[in-house]
Short mmCIF file of C-alpha atoms in Angstrom, two decimals:
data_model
loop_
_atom_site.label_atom_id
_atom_site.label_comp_id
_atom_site.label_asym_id
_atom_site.label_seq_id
_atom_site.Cartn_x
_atom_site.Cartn_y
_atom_site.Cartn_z
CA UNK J 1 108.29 72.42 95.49
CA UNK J 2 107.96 76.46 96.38
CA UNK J 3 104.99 77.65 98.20
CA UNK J 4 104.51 81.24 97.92
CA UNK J 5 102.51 82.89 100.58
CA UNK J 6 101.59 86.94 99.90
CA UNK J 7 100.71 89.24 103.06
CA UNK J 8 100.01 92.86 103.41
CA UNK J 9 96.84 92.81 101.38
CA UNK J 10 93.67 95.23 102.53
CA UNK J 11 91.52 98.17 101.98
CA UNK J 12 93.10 101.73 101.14
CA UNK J 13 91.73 104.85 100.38
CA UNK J 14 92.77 106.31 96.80
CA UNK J 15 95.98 108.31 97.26
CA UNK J 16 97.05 105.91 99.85
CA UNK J 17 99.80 102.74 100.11
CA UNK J 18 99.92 99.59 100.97
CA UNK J 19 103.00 97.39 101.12
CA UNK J 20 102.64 93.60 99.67
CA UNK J 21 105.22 90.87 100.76
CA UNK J 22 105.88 87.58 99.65
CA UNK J 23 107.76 84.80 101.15
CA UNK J 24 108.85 81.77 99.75
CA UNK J 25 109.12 78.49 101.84
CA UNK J 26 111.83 76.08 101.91
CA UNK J 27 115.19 75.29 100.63
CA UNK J 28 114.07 74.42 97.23
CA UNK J 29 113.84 78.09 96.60
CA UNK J 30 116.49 79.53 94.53
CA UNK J 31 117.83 81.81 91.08
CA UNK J 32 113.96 82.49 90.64
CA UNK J 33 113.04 85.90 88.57
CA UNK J 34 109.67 86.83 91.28
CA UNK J 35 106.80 89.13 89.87
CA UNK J 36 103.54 90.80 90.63
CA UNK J 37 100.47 89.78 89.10
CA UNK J 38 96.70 91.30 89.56
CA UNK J 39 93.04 89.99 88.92
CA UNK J 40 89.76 91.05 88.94
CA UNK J 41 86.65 89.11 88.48
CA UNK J 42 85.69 87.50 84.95
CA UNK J 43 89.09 89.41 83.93
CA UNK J 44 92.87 87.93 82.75
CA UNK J 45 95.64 87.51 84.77
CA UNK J 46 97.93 90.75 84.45
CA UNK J 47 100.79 91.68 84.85
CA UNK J 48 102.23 94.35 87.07
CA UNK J 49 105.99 94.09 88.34
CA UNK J 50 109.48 91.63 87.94
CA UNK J 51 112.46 92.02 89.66
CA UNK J 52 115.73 89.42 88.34
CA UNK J 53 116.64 87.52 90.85
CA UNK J 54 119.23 89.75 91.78
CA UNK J 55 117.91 92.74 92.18
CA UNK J 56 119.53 94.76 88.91
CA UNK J 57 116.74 94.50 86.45
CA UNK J 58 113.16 95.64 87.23
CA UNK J 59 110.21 95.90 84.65
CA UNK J 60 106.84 97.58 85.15
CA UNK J 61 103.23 97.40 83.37
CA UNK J 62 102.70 100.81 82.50
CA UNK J 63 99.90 101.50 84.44
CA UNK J 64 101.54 101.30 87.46
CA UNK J 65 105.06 102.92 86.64
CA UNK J 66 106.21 105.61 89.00
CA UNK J 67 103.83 104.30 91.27
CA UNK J 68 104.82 100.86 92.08
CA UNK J 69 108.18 99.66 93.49
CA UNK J 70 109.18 96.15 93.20
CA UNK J 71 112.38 95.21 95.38
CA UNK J 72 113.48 91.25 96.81
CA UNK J 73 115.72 90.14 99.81
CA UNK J 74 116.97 87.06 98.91
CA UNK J 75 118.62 86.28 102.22
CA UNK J 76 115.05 85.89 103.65
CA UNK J 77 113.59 84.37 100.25
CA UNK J 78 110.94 87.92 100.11
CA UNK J 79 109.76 90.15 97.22
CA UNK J 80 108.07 92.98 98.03
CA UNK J 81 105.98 95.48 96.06
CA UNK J 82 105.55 98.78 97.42
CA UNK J 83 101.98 100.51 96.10
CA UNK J 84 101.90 104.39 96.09
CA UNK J 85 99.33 106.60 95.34
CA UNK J 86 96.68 103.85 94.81
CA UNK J 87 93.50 104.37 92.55
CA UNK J 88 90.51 102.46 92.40
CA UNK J 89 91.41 101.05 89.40
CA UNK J 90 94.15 99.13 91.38
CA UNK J 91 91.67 97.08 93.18
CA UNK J 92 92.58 93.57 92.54
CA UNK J 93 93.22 90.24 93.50
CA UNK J 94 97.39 90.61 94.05
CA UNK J 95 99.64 87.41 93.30
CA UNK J 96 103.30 87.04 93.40
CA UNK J 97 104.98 84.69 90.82
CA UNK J 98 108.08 83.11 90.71
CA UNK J 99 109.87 81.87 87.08
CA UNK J 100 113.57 80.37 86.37
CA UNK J 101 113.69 83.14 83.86
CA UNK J 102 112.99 86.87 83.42
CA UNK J 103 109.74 86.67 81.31
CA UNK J 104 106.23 88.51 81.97
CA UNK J 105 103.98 86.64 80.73
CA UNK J 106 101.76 84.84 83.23
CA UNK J 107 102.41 81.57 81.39
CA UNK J 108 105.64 81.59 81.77
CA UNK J 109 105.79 81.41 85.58
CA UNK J 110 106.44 78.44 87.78
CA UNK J 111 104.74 79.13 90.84
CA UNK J 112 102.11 80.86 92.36
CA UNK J 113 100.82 82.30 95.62
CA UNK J 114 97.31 82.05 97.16
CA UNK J 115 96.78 86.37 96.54
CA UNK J 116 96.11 88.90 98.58
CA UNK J 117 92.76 91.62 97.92
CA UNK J 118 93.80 94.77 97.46
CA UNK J 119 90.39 97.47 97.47
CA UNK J 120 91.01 100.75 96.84
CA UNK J 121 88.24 103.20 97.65
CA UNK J 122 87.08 106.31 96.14
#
């Protein structure tokens, strides 16, 4: 019904940024809450960022607070998740999410993109 396709994925060096987009396809796509989810290897799904699907409300995992910057354009059906001052420990497999309401939890959302690796280098 959605497909979610991420971009902007790569290698950094710590300190550095990297900007991750997601677009959603089609017209199906609509009143969706979109977040940012991360992965490594033999690890659990976690989460990172949500943005409402209008823009007011943002949430943040801890880790990644004052760092990270979620932010959508819904004209173009995008969510975007700005990544400052990256540390190793942000290396990751990077997936956007998209849920009819504002909840965190992996389980809770709808649909999925393919992700995007993220490396950050010491």
């Amino acid at each position: 019904q959605v497909q979610l396709v991420e971009s902007g994925g790569g290698l950094v060096q710590a300190g550095g940024s990297l900007r991750l987009s997601c677009t959603a396809s089609g017209r199906t796509f609509s009143n969706y809450a979109m977040g940012w989810y991360r992965q490594t290897p033999g690890k659990e799904r976690a989460f990172v960022a949500q943005i409402s699907w209008g823009g007011d409300r943002t949430y943040y995992a801890d880790s990644v607070k004052g760092r990270f910057t979620i932010s959508r354009n819904n004209a173009e059906n995008k969510v975007y998740l700005q990544m400052n001052s990256l540390k190793p420990e942000d290396t990751a497999e990077y997936y956007c999410a998209a849920a009819r309401i504002l909840l965190v939890a992996p389980s809770a959302q709808e649909y999925w993109g393919q992700g995007t690796q993220v490396t950050v280098s010491s």
